[in-house]
Structures are given as C-alpha cells and as structure tokens.
C-alpha cells in the first residue's frame, strides 16, 4: 500500500481567528471534488468550493482546513502561507507532489482512496473545534441496589449546574432508564438503539443535538423496546464523539462485563465503585472490582452507610484495596421514586449535591494537572 498521508515541514502562520468553520476545497477536478464533498459529508461538515484562491481571500485565511487538489497547486502558489493546508492527489508514484506541497506550504500530502478515513477524522476535528476531551467518569454498583444510578445522575446534574457541557450515558439496558430517573422518559430525542448501526466517526455536535435535554444536560438512555445491546463498534463511536465535545461525561455502568461495557471502560478516565458498608456488599464489590480492574486503571470506591459493626469508609476502601472517594451521603434523594420532578443532586445545599461538587473539584483539578 502506498503512502496515505505525510507531513511537510514549513514555516507559516495559523489560520486567522482560530474558530471552527467550513473547510475550503480548491479544485477543478470534478471527480476529486465529488470525493472530497462526500468525505466532508461523512464528517458532518459543509464545504466552501473554489477553483482557485478565493477573492477576497478572507475564506482562505479563516477556513479551519484547506483541501487543495493537486490540479490546483499552481493556482494557489501565491496565496498567504497558513497552517491547515492539505494537498490531495491520487497518483502514488508522482514524486513531484512533494515539491508542489512545499511550494504551497501544505502541512500534509494525502493520497486517495487510502487516506479517506484520516481525512474524515481531520475534517471532523477542525469543524468541531476539538480541544481538551471530556473528563469521563463511570459509576458502578458494588452490588445491586447500591445507588450507583442515583449517584451518576447527581454527578451529572451537579456538573451541568456548574456550567460544564455534560452528557449522562446509561450503559445499563436492564436498569430501567436514566431518563425515567430524571423524569424525562417522554422527552424528544434519540436513544441507544438509534445508534446501533454507527461505525467509524460520529459527529460530536450532531450527537449532542440529537439527544434529550433534561435539567440542562444531555442524556443518552434506552428506550422501552426489546433491544438490550448495541455493537461494541457503535459504543466506541458514540462515546468517542461525546468525549470530543469536552466538558464531562458520566456513565452509569452495569455490573456485568461484556464487549460493549469493555468499550465503555476503555474510554473512562476514572471509575467510582459505590459500596454499601456491609460485609456481603464488600465481598460482592471485590468481585466487581476485580473484573472492572482488568480494563479500567483508575477505580476508586465511594462508601454508603449505614455502617455495619466494625466498618467505616476507610476500612471498606482498605478491604477492597482501592482509593477512597468518600462517603456518599444518605438523604431523601437516594430513596426518591423514579420519575420524580426533582432529580438526584438538585438540592444545591443538600449533602448529596455538596458531595458531588467536591468530587468534581478534585477530579477536574487532577485532570488539569495531568
């Protein structure tokens, strides 16, 4: 197989403005143009098309990415130098393409069709304005009824209240639906089964806009249909898109480990294991931690009272051999009925909301220092 892409070192200035926008395509080759427009569409982007350097040249300087067909290299030779220029051709054996790339100040030389996936990813990155990926936290119960879903919701509600772009993901198809817990089971928007056929790249902006918006956050939950799983490739594509949007992603995890859950675990920054302070729960949580720890490196424990004799939060953490997040407060939010209008963590001055706020302050500080 020939070269897909290669970097070209040059001196130049960054694109003006630095803001996401429409990629610019410069070519008169109709077949190449059709291919580039198809790849832009696959990345969820609309392109501006010119046969040469646009007049006036504002769009040349402001476009987040410029795709120059090899046929147009001579026509753009005098354009202002900038970053984000890709020279696109088809002839793998044309050694002259490197000289033309240097002449126009291109960052990369790309050959189709081999470089299609790279180009789709690059277009999606620049049009979405990719920055720091979302801090992604998974919450899992050490045993059934531990309160993991409630804590996951409270963490997401708190994150959104702090002004962060927040996505709450329900990774447990048998859990009854986090949209129900948030009182939004009838809210308009897509659920997991709609993404079952997703492969490759999912646009982060399109994903965000397609999901139900509840309590200032986006929620990806399950519908009431018969589907109880989506392919691992779809899970990977959806979560990668969510992470590219930045902010925070909170995932409510099931206690079983299958290929789809393994995909989720591989994209988490940290996991929180919620464990009631009783010996049987600690024993069950140990098995969960052992399975999850095969994929997730950073797993911590949050302990829920009331405490059995001889146990406290530090002792539970010691028995499990995990770092301690803290004690999850017991308040009415933990026993609220599903479908309540007031979601877990909504009471700003309540103990659960304070716990979640302190959690995010620590976690975000750690992420910033990493």
mmCIF file of C-alpha atoms in Angstrom:
data_model
loop_
_atom_site.group_PDB
_atom_site.id
_atom_site.type_symbol
_atom_site.label_atom_id
_atom_site.label_comp_id
_atom_site.label_asym_id
_atom_site.label_seq_id
_atom_site.Cartn_x
_atom_site.Cartn_y
_atom_site.Cartn_z
ATOM 1 C CA UNK A 1 0.000 0.000 0.000
ATOM 2 C CA UNK A 2 1.246 3.488 -0.825
ATOM 3 C CA UNK A 3 1.656 6.432 1.474
ATOM 4 C CA UNK A 4 -1.644 7.605 2.965
ATOM 5 C CA UNK A 5 -0.521 10.909 4.418
ATOM 6 C CA UNK A 6 2.767 12.519 5.247
ATOM 7 C CA UNK A 7 3.751 15.728 6.986
ATOM 8 C CA UNK A 8 5.576 18.558 5.264
ATOM 9 C CA UNK A 9 7.633 20.884 7.465
ATOM 10 C CA UNK A 10 7.271 24.571 6.650
ATOM 11 C CA UNK A 11 7.090 27.988 8.223
ATOM 12 C CA UNK A 12 3.687 29.634 8.267
ATOM 13 C CA UNK A 13 1.021 31.379 10.266
ATOM 14 C CA UNK A 14 -2.048 29.753 11.781
ATOM 15 C CA UNK A 15 -5.427 30.279 10.210
ATOM 16 C CA UNK A 16 -6.982 33.578 11.195
ATOM 17 C CA UNK A 17 -9.473 33.588 14.023
ATOM 18 C CA UNK A 18 -8.854 30.033 15.173
ATOM 19 C CA UNK A 19 -12.587 29.318 15.254
ATOM 20 C CA UNK A 20 -14.355 26.285 13.816
ATOM 21 C CA UNK A 21 -15.920 26.879 10.403
ATOM 22 C CA UNK A 22 -16.385 25.421 6.923
ATOM 23 C CA UNK A 23 -13.471 23.626 5.255
ATOM 24 C CA UNK A 24 -12.349 25.117 1.947
ATOM 25 C CA UNK A 25 -11.914 22.935 -1.152
ATOM 26 C CA UNK A 26 -9.863 24.237 -4.079
ATOM 27 C CA UNK A 27 -10.015 22.107 -7.245
ATOM 28 C CA UNK A 28 -11.366 21.938 -10.799
ATOM 29 C CA UNK A 29 -11.205 18.139 -10.897
ATOM 30 C CA UNK A 30 -14.873 17.121 -10.789
ATOM 31 C CA UNK A 31 -14.187 13.539 -9.707
ATOM 32 C CA UNK A 32 -11.886 14.687 -6.920
ATOM 33 C CA UNK A 33 -14.428 17.306 -5.860
ATOM 34 C CA UNK A 34 -17.153 14.648 -5.628
ATOM 35 C CA UNK A 35 -14.917 12.547 -3.391
ATOM 36 C CA UNK A 36 -13.979 15.462 -1.145
ATOM 37 C CA UNK A 37 -17.590 16.588 -0.763
ATOM 38 C CA UNK A 38 -18.545 13.015 0.117
ATOM 39 C CA UNK A 39 -15.846 12.886 2.809
ATOM 40 C CA UNK A 40 -16.924 16.265 4.193
ATOM 41 C CA UNK A 41 -20.498 14.978 4.427
ATOM 42 C CA UNK A 42 -19.260 11.864 6.252
ATOM 43 C CA UNK A 43 -17.592 14.174 8.784
ATOM 44 C CA UNK A 44 -20.777 16.222 9.207
ATOM 45 C CA UNK A 45 -19.303 19.293 7.505
ATOM 46 C CA UNK A 46 -20.371 21.556 4.634
ATOM 47 C CA UNK A 47 -17.547 22.823 2.477
ATOM 48 C CA UNK A 48 -16.886 26.007 0.539
ATOM 49 C CA UNK A 49 -15.664 25.259 -3.003
ATOM 50 C CA UNK A 50 -13.474 27.387 -5.306
ATOM 51 C CA UNK A 51 -11.410 26.734 -8.443
ATOM 52 C CA UNK A 52 -8.589 28.907 -7.138
ATOM 53 C CA UNK A 53 -7.726 31.134 -4.194
ATOM 54 C CA UNK A 54 -10.998 32.847 -3.191
ATOM 55 C CA UNK A 55 -11.384 36.568 -3.837
ATOM 56 C CA UNK A 56 -11.458 38.285 -1.448
ATOM 57 C CA UNK A 57 -9.091 35.953 0.401
ATOM 58 C CA UNK A 58 -10.805 36.043 3.799
ATOM 59 C CA UNK A 59 -12.105 32.485 3.485
ATOM 60 C CA UNK A 60 -8.621 31.202 2.562
ATOM 61 C CA UNK A 61 -7.231 32.614 5.786
ATOM 62 C CA UNK A 62 -10.218 31.844 8.039
ATOM 63 C CA UNK A 63 -11.122 28.300 6.935
ATOM 64 C CA UNK A 64 -10.186 25.720 9.599
ATOM 65 C CA UNK A 65 -8.891 23.389 6.875
ATOM 66 C CA UNK A 66 -7.980 23.907 3.203
ATOM 67 C CA UNK A 67 -8.063 20.913 0.841
ATOM 68 C CA UNK A 68 -6.154 21.691 -2.346
ATOM 69 C CA UNK A 69 -6.496 19.311 -5.262
ATOM 70 C CA UNK A 70 -3.192 18.509 -6.929
ATOM 71 C CA UNK A 71 -4.620 20.027 -10.120
ATOM 72 C CA UNK A 72 -4.934 23.400 -8.342
ATOM 73 C CA UNK A 73 -1.480 23.527 -6.723
ATOM 74 C CA UNK A 74 -0.097 26.014 -9.244
ATOM 75 C CA UNK A 75 -3.135 28.293 -8.888
ATOM 76 C CA UNK A 76 -2.701 28.693 -5.109
ATOM 77 C CA UNK A 77 1.081 29.038 -5.143
ATOM 78 C CA UNK A 78 0.963 32.752 -4.340
ATOM 79 C CA UNK A 79 -1.560 32.521 -1.507
ATOM 80 C CA UNK A 80 -0.629 33.577 2.020
ATOM 81 C CA UNK A 81 1.119 30.869 3.995
ATOM 82 C CA UNK A 82 -1.019 29.335 6.724
ATOM 83 C CA UNK A 83 -1.408 26.092 8.624
ATOM 84 C CA UNK A 84 -4.093 23.530 7.909
ATOM 85 C CA UNK A 85 -3.443 23.088 4.159
ATOM 86 C CA UNK A 86 -3.641 19.555 2.754
ATOM 87 C CA UNK A 87 -2.601 18.726 -0.816
ATOM 88 C CA UNK A 88 -4.831 15.934 -2.107
ATOM 89 C CA UNK A 89 -3.963 13.699 -5.055
ATOM 90 C CA UNK A 90 -4.372 10.181 -6.409
ATOM 91 C CA UNK A 91 -1.058 9.256 -8.061
ATOM 92 C CA UNK A 92 1.062 7.408 -5.515
ATOM 93 C CA UNK A 93 4.027 7.335 -7.934
ATOM 94 C CA UNK A 94 4.162 11.082 -8.640
ATOM 95 C CA UNK A 95 7.316 12.242 -6.883
ATOM 96 C CA UNK A 96 6.655 15.834 -7.938
ATOM 97 C CA UNK A 97 3.780 16.105 -5.475
ATOM 98 C CA UNK A 98 6.240 16.787 -2.649
ATOM 99 C CA UNK A 99 7.708 19.789 -4.443
ATOM 100 C CA UNK A 100 4.239 21.190 -5.106
ATOM 101 C CA UNK A 101 3.288 20.668 -1.450
ATOM 102 C CA UNK A 102 6.298 22.683 -0.294
ATOM 103 C CA UNK A 103 5.533 25.419 -2.833
ATOM 104 C CA UNK A 104 2.035 25.973 -1.417
ATOM 105 C CA UNK A 105 3.013 25.485 2.228
ATOM 106 C CA UNK A 106 0.954 22.325 2.764
ATOM 107 C CA UNK A 107 1.051 20.562 6.136
ATOM 108 C CA UNK A 108 0.234 17.173 4.611
ATOM 109 C CA UNK A 109 0.147 15.291 1.351
ATOM 110 C CA UNK A 110 -2.783 12.898 1.153
ATOM 111 C CA UNK A 111 -3.492 10.249 -1.472
ATOM 112 C CA UNK A 112 -6.969 8.923 -2.137
ATOM 113 C CA UNK A 113 -8.528 6.496 -1.649
ATOM 114 C CA UNK A 114 -6.085 5.235 1.020
ATOM 115 C CA UNK A 115 -6.268 8.387 3.134
ATOM 116 C CA UNK A 116 -10.054 8.719 3.290
ATOM 117 C CA UNK A 117 -10.536 7.808 6.958
ATOM 118 C CA UNK A 118 -7.682 10.067 8.059
ATOM 119 C CA UNK A 119 -9.247 12.941 6.154
ATOM 120 C CA UNK A 120 -12.731 12.347 7.561
ATOM 121 C CA UNK A 121 -11.286 12.415 11.075
ATOM 122 C CA UNK A 122 -9.304 15.595 10.345
ATOM 123 C CA UNK A 123 -12.334 17.386 8.876
ATOM 124 C CA UNK A 124 -14.488 16.395 11.846
ATOM 125 C CA UNK A 125 -11.838 17.560 14.308
ATOM 126 C CA UNK A 126 -11.442 21.027 12.839
ATOM 127 C CA UNK A 127 -15.133 21.672 12.213
ATOM 128 C CA UNK A 128 -15.986 20.627 15.775
ATOM 129 C CA UNK A 129 -13.205 22.743 17.246
ATOM 130 C CA UNK A 130 -11.637 19.894 19.199
ATOM 131 C CA UNK A 131 -9.983 20.862 22.468
ATOM 132 C CA UNK A 132 -9.466 19.020 25.743
ATOM 133 C CA UNK A 133 -11.580 15.832 25.735
ATOM 134 C CA UNK A 134 -14.362 15.444 28.264
ATOM 135 C CA UNK A 135 -13.490 14.174 31.719
ATOM 136 C CA UNK A 136 -15.261 10.814 31.593
ATOM 137 C CA UNK A 137 -16.388 9.134 34.816
ATOM 138 C CA UNK A 138 -18.087 5.766 35.202
ATOM 139 C CA UNK A 139 -20.215 4.834 38.214
ATOM 140 C CA UNK A 140 -20.859 1.188 39.064
ATOM 141 C CA UNK A 141 -22.557 -0.525 41.981
ATOM 142 C CA UNK A 142 -20.654 -2.956 44.154
ATOM 143 C CA UNK A 143 -23.910 -4.904 44.453
ATOM 144 C CA UNK A 144 -27.478 -4.491 43.293
ATOM 145 C CA UNK A 145 -29.260 -1.543 44.855
ATOM 146 C CA UNK A 146 -26.061 0.232 45.841
ATOM 147 C CA UNK A 147 -27.284 3.566 44.499
ATOM 148 C CA UNK A 148 -24.925 3.839 41.510
ATOM 149 C CA UNK A 149 -27.590 5.195 39.133
ATOM 150 C CA UNK A 150 -28.643 7.816 41.641
ATOM 151 C CA UNK A 151 -25.053 8.929 42.178
ATOM 152 C CA UNK A 152 -24.432 9.013 38.414
ATOM 153 C CA UNK A 153 -27.450 11.272 37.949
ATOM 154 C CA UNK A 154 -26.427 13.508 40.831
ATOM 155 C CA UNK A 155 -22.909 13.876 39.437
ATOM 156 C CA UNK A 156 -24.291 14.830 36.021
ATOM 157 C CA UNK A 157 -26.835 17.296 37.454
ATOM 158 C CA UNK A 158 -24.102 18.924 39.546
ATOM 159 C CA UNK A 159 -21.714 19.138 36.596
ATOM 160 C CA UNK A 160 -24.359 20.858 34.467
ATOM 161 C CA UNK A 161 -25.216 23.244 37.293
ATOM 162 C CA UNK A 162 -21.542 24.244 37.434
ATOM 163 C CA UNK A 163 -21.769 25.312 33.793
ATOM 164 C CA UNK A 164 -19.977 22.371 32.194
ATOM 165 C CA UNK A 165 -21.191 20.727 28.987
ATOM 166 C CA UNK A 166 -22.494 17.452 30.420
ATOM 167 C CA UNK A 167 -23.627 14.149 28.957
ATOM 168 C CA UNK A 168 -25.143 11.393 31.092
ATOM 169 C CA UNK A 169 -24.868 7.956 29.477
ATOM 170 C CA UNK A 170 -26.945 4.960 30.516
ATOM 171 C CA UNK A 171 -24.819 1.889 29.778
ATOM 172 C CA UNK A 172 -27.185 -0.487 31.582
ATOM 173 C CA UNK A 173 -30.044 -1.556 29.290
ATOM 174 C CA UNK A 174 -31.662 -3.505 32.128
ATOM 175 C CA UNK A 175 -31.594 -0.637 34.605
ATOM 176 C CA UNK A 176 -34.953 0.903 33.764
ATOM 177 C CA UNK A 177 -33.646 4.032 32.027
ATOM 178 C CA UNK A 178 -31.899 7.076 33.437
ATOM 179 C CA UNK A 179 -34.333 9.294 31.555
ATOM 180 C CA UNK A 180 -37.035 7.843 33.820
ATOM 181 C CA UNK A 181 -34.976 8.636 36.923
ATOM 182 C CA UNK A 182 -34.667 12.201 35.626
ATOM 183 C CA UNK A 183 -38.386 12.428 34.884
ATOM 184 C CA UNK A 184 -37.884 12.667 31.114
ATOM 185 C CA UNK A 185 -38.963 9.336 29.662
ATOM 186 C CA UNK A 186 -41.243 11.148 27.182
ATOM 187 C CA UNK A 187 -38.670 13.772 26.184
ATOM 188 C CA UNK A 188 -37.932 14.020 22.480
ATOM 189 C CA UNK A 189 -34.575 12.751 21.266
ATOM 190 C CA UNK A 190 -32.709 9.628 20.278
ATOM 191 C CA UNK A 191 -31.959 6.631 22.489
ATOM 192 C CA UNK A 192 -29.262 3.967 22.256
ATOM 193 C CA UNK A 193 -30.990 1.730 19.664
ATOM 194 C CA UNK A 194 -30.886 4.597 17.140
ATOM 195 C CA UNK A 195 -27.080 4.392 17.196
ATOM 196 C CA UNK A 196 -26.798 0.618 16.785
ATOM 197 C CA UNK A 197 -25.589 0.926 13.194
ATOM 198 C CA UNK A 198 -22.976 3.598 13.953
ATOM 199 C CA UNK A 199 -19.483 2.874 12.690
ATOM 200 C CA UNK A 200 -16.318 4.908 12.316
ATOM 201 C CA UNK A 201 -16.803 8.579 13.097
ATOM 202 C CA UNK A 202 -19.910 10.087 14.733
ATOM 203 C CA UNK A 203 -20.153 13.871 14.720
ATOM 204 C CA UNK A 204 -19.988 15.211 18.268
ATOM 205 C CA UNK A 205 -22.214 18.194 17.579
ATOM 206 C CA UNK A 206 -24.820 16.102 15.774
ATOM 207 C CA UNK A 207 -24.818 13.589 18.634
ATOM 208 C CA UNK A 208 -25.330 16.279 21.241
ATOM 209 C CA UNK A 209 -28.185 17.924 19.358
ATOM 210 C CA UNK A 210 -29.970 14.605 18.793
ATOM 211 C CA UNK A 211 -30.234 13.622 22.478
ATOM 212 C CA UNK A 212 -32.912 14.584 25.018
ATOM 213 C CA UNK A 213 -32.074 17.650 27.081
ATOM 214 C CA UNK A 214 -33.064 17.272 30.730
ATOM 215 C CA UNK A 215 -32.083 19.538 33.617
ATOM 216 C CA UNK A 216 -29.505 21.396 31.462
ATOM 217 C CA UNK A 217 -27.696 18.219 30.432
ATOM 218 C CA UNK A 218 -27.933 15.731 27.573
ATOM 219 C CA UNK A 219 -28.974 12.154 28.284
ATOM 220 C CA UNK A 220 -28.292 9.008 26.250
ATOM 221 C CA UNK A 221 -30.576 6.336 27.638
ATOM 222 C CA UNK A 222 -32.508 3.277 26.486
ATOM 223 C CA UNK A 223 -35.988 3.163 25.015
ATOM 224 C CA UNK A 224 -38.700 0.715 26.047
ATOM 225 C CA UNK A 225 -38.097 -1.635 23.100
ATOM 226 C CA UNK A 226 -36.676 -5.135 23.023
ATOM 227 C CA UNK A 227 -33.088 -4.245 22.107
ATOM 228 C CA UNK A 228 -30.788 -4.666 25.103
ATOM 229 C CA UNK A 229 -27.407 -4.223 23.430
ATOM 230 C CA UNK A 230 -25.660 -2.288 20.689
ATOM 231 C CA UNK A 231 -22.496 -3.474 18.915
ATOM 232 C CA UNK A 232 -19.188 -2.549 20.539
ATOM 233 C CA UNK A 233 -18.206 -0.561 17.433
ATOM 234 C CA UNK A 234 -21.255 1.656 17.919
ATOM 235 C CA UNK A 235 -20.470 2.147 21.607
ATOM 236 C CA UNK A 236 -16.915 3.132 20.711
ATOM 237 C CA UNK A 237 -18.028 5.616 18.046
ATOM 238 C CA UNK A 238 -20.679 7.270 20.211
ATOM 239 C CA UNK A 239 -18.514 7.673 23.306
ATOM 240 C CA UNK A 240 -15.575 8.954 21.274
ATOM 241 C CA UNK A 241 -17.877 11.605 19.793
ATOM 242 C CA UNK A 242 -19.139 12.539 23.253
ATOM 243 C CA UNK A 243 -15.605 12.886 24.619
ATOM 244 C CA UNK A 244 -14.550 15.155 21.747
ATOM 245 C CA UNK A 245 -17.161 17.721 22.800
ATOM 246 C CA UNK A 246 -15.352 18.412 26.063
ATOM 247 C CA UNK A 247 -16.879 19.076 29.469
ATOM 248 C CA UNK A 248 -17.858 15.934 31.373
ATOM 249 C CA UNK A 249 -19.361 12.575 30.517
ATOM 250 C CA UNK A 250 -20.895 10.465 33.289
ATOM 251 C CA UNK A 251 -21.658 6.809 32.583
ATOM 252 C CA UNK A 252 -23.942 4.597 34.645
ATOM 253 C CA UNK A 253 -22.392 1.130 34.318
ATOM 254 C CA UNK A 254 -23.934 -2.320 34.732
ATOM 255 C CA UNK A 255 -22.241 -4.845 36.999
ATOM 256 C CA UNK A 256 -21.764 -7.352 34.194
ATOM 257 C CA UNK A 257 -18.801 -7.120 31.809
ATOM 258 C CA UNK A 258 -19.393 -7.741 28.089
ATOM 259 C CA UNK A 259 -17.766 -6.380 24.936
ATOM 260 C CA UNK A 260 -19.889 -3.221 24.935
ATOM 261 C CA UNK A 261 -19.139 -2.457 28.578
ATOM 262 C CA UNK A 262 -15.439 -3.133 27.945
ATOM 263 C CA UNK A 263 -15.549 -0.430 25.247
ATOM 264 C CA UNK A 264 -17.024 1.998 27.767
ATOM 265 C CA UNK A 265 -14.440 1.121 30.407
ATOM 266 C CA UNK A 266 -11.604 1.675 27.932
ATOM 267 C CA UNK A 267 -12.709 5.306 27.450
ATOM 268 C CA UNK A 268 -13.168 6.207 31.124
ATOM 269 C CA UNK A 269 -10.748 8.487 32.921
ATOM 270 C CA UNK A 270 -11.817 7.111 36.278
ATOM 271 C CA UNK A 271 -14.439 4.840 37.796
ATOM 272 C CA UNK A 272 -16.369 5.103 41.047
ATOM 273 C CA UNK A 273 -17.456 1.875 42.735
ATOM 274 C CA UNK A 274 -20.410 2.522 45.068
ATOM 275 C CA UNK A 275 -20.362 0.112 48.003
ATOM 276 C CA UNK A 276 -22.808 -0.139 50.926
ATOM 277 C CA UNK A 277 -20.911 -0.562 54.188
ATOM 278 C CA UNK A 278 -21.801 -4.169 54.908
ATOM 279 C CA UNK A 279 -19.631 -7.284 54.661
ATOM 280 C CA UNK A 280 -21.671 -9.048 51.949
ATOM 281 C CA UNK A 281 -21.654 -5.899 49.816
ATOM 282 C CA UNK A 282 -17.895 -5.561 50.264
ATOM 283 C CA UNK A 283 -17.423 -9.183 49.178
ATOM 284 C CA UNK A 284 -19.589 -8.662 46.095
ATOM 285 C CA UNK A 285 -17.831 -5.385 45.297
ATOM 286 C CA UNK A 286 -14.491 -7.173 45.409
ATOM 287 C CA UNK A 287 -15.566 -9.406 42.524
ATOM 288 C CA UNK A 288 -16.849 -6.425 40.557
ATOM 289 C CA UNK A 289 -13.615 -4.510 41.161
ATOM 290 C CA UNK A 290 -11.553 -7.479 40.008
ATOM 291 C CA UNK A 291 -13.441 -7.699 36.703
ATOM 292 C CA UNK A 292 -13.559 -3.954 36.048
ATOM 293 C CA UNK A 293 -9.918 -3.500 37.021
ATOM 294 C CA UNK A 294 -8.862 -5.708 34.105
ATOM 295 C CA UNK A 295 -9.787 -2.810 31.771
ATOM 296 C CA UNK A 296 -10.018 0.339 33.930
ATOM 297 C CA UNK A 297 -6.826 1.517 35.583
ATOM 298 C CA UNK A 298 -8.250 4.197 37.878
ATOM 299 C CA UNK A 299 -11.033 2.698 40.007
ATOM 300 C CA UNK A 300 -11.995 4.301 43.335
ATOM 301 C CA UNK A 301 -14.569 3.496 45.986
ATOM 302 C CA UNK A 302 -17.408 5.582 47.380
ATOM 303 C CA UNK A 303 -18.996 4.123 50.524
ATOM 304 C CA UNK A 304 -22.642 4.350 51.577
ATOM 305 C CA UNK A 305 -23.882 3.971 55.113
ATOM 306 C CA UNK A 306 -25.341 2.929 57.414
ATOM 307 C CA UNK A 307 -22.274 1.077 58.615
ATOM 308 C CA UNK A 308 -22.149 -2.495 59.838
ATOM 309 C CA UNK A 309 -20.301 -3.014 63.127
ATOM 310 C CA UNK A 310 -16.552 -2.697 62.690
ATOM 311 C CA UNK A 311 -16.791 -0.945 59.308
ATOM 312 C CA UNK A 312 -16.246 2.636 58.238
ATOM 313 C CA UNK A 313 -15.434 4.140 54.841
ATOM 314 C CA UNK A 314 -11.682 3.800 55.262
ATOM 315 C CA UNK A 315 -11.967 0.170 56.287
ATOM 316 C CA UNK A 316 -14.135 -0.618 53.247
ATOM 317 C CA UNK A 317 -11.557 1.024 50.997
ATOM 318 C CA UNK A 318 -8.771 -0.921 52.709
ATOM 319 C CA UNK A 319 -10.575 -4.238 52.302
ATOM 320 C CA UNK A 320 -11.071 -3.549 48.597
ATOM 321 C CA UNK A 321 -7.582 -2.159 48.079
ATOM 322 C CA UNK A 322 -8.955 0.932 46.319
ATOM 323 C CA UNK A 323 -8.529 4.687 46.802
ATOM 324 C CA UNK A 324 -11.368 6.260 48.766
ATOM 325 C CA UNK A 325 -13.533 8.936 47.136
ATOM 326 C CA UNK A 326 -15.517 9.489 50.309
ATOM 327 C CA UNK A 327 -18.822 8.699 51.960
ATOM 328 C CA UNK A 328 -21.896 9.137 49.778
ATOM 329 C CA UNK A 329 -24.434 10.999 51.909
ATOM 330 C CA UNK A 330 -27.727 9.360 52.716
ATOM 331 C CA UNK A 331 -30.522 11.800 52.018
ATOM 332 C CA UNK A 332 -34.040 11.650 50.681
ATOM 333 C CA UNK A 333 -32.693 11.892 47.118
ATOM 334 C CA UNK A 334 -31.320 8.367 47.438
ATOM 335 C CA UNK A 335 -34.786 6.953 48.074
ATOM 336 C CA UNK A 336 -36.790 9.249 45.772
ATOM 337 C CA UNK A 337 -39.226 7.479 43.460
ATOM 338 C CA UNK A 338 -38.370 7.080 39.801
ATOM 339 C CA UNK A 339 -39.888 9.829 37.687
ATOM 340 C CA UNK A 340 -39.588 12.475 40.423
ATOM 341 C CA UNK A 341 -39.631 16.013 39.060
ATOM 342 C CA UNK A 342 -36.612 16.847 41.225
ATOM 343 C CA UNK A 343 -33.590 14.765 40.145
ATOM 344 C CA UNK A 344 -30.881 13.477 42.489
ATOM 345 C CA UNK A 345 -28.478 16.247 43.422
ATOM 346 C CA UNK A 346 -30.919 19.020 42.518
ATOM 347 C CA UNK A 347 -30.990 20.453 46.061
ATOM 348 C CA UNK A 348 -27.976 22.748 45.828
ATOM 349 C CA UNK A 349 -27.406 22.865 49.575
ATOM 350 C CA UNK A 350 -28.165 19.209 50.165
ATOM 351 C CA UNK A 351 -25.431 16.794 51.273
ATOM 352 C CA UNK A 352 -25.501 14.829 48.008
ATOM 353 C CA UNK A 353 -25.010 17.960 45.901
ATOM 354 C CA UNK A 354 -22.151 19.083 48.147
ATOM 355 C CA UNK A 355 -20.526 15.651 47.841
ATOM 356 C CA UNK A 356 -20.785 15.798 44.036
ATOM 357 C CA UNK A 357 -19.446 19.348 43.827
ATOM 358 C CA UNK A 358 -16.416 18.418 45.914
ATOM 359 C CA UNK A 359 -15.891 15.331 43.750
ATOM 360 C CA UNK A 360 -15.802 17.410 40.559
ATOM 361 C CA UNK A 361 -13.498 19.989 42.070
ATOM 362 C CA UNK A 362 -10.963 17.303 42.913
ATOM 363 C CA UNK A 363 -11.368 15.340 39.686
ATOM 364 C CA UNK A 364 -11.138 18.401 37.437
ATOM 365 C CA UNK A 365 -8.097 19.663 39.340
ATOM 366 C CA UNK A 366 -6.404 16.288 38.860
ATOM 367 C CA UNK A 367 -7.283 16.274 35.149
ATOM 368 C CA UNK A 368 -5.898 19.785 34.732
ATOM 369 C CA UNK A 369 -2.644 18.801 36.381
ATOM 370 C CA UNK A 370 -2.247 15.664 34.272
#
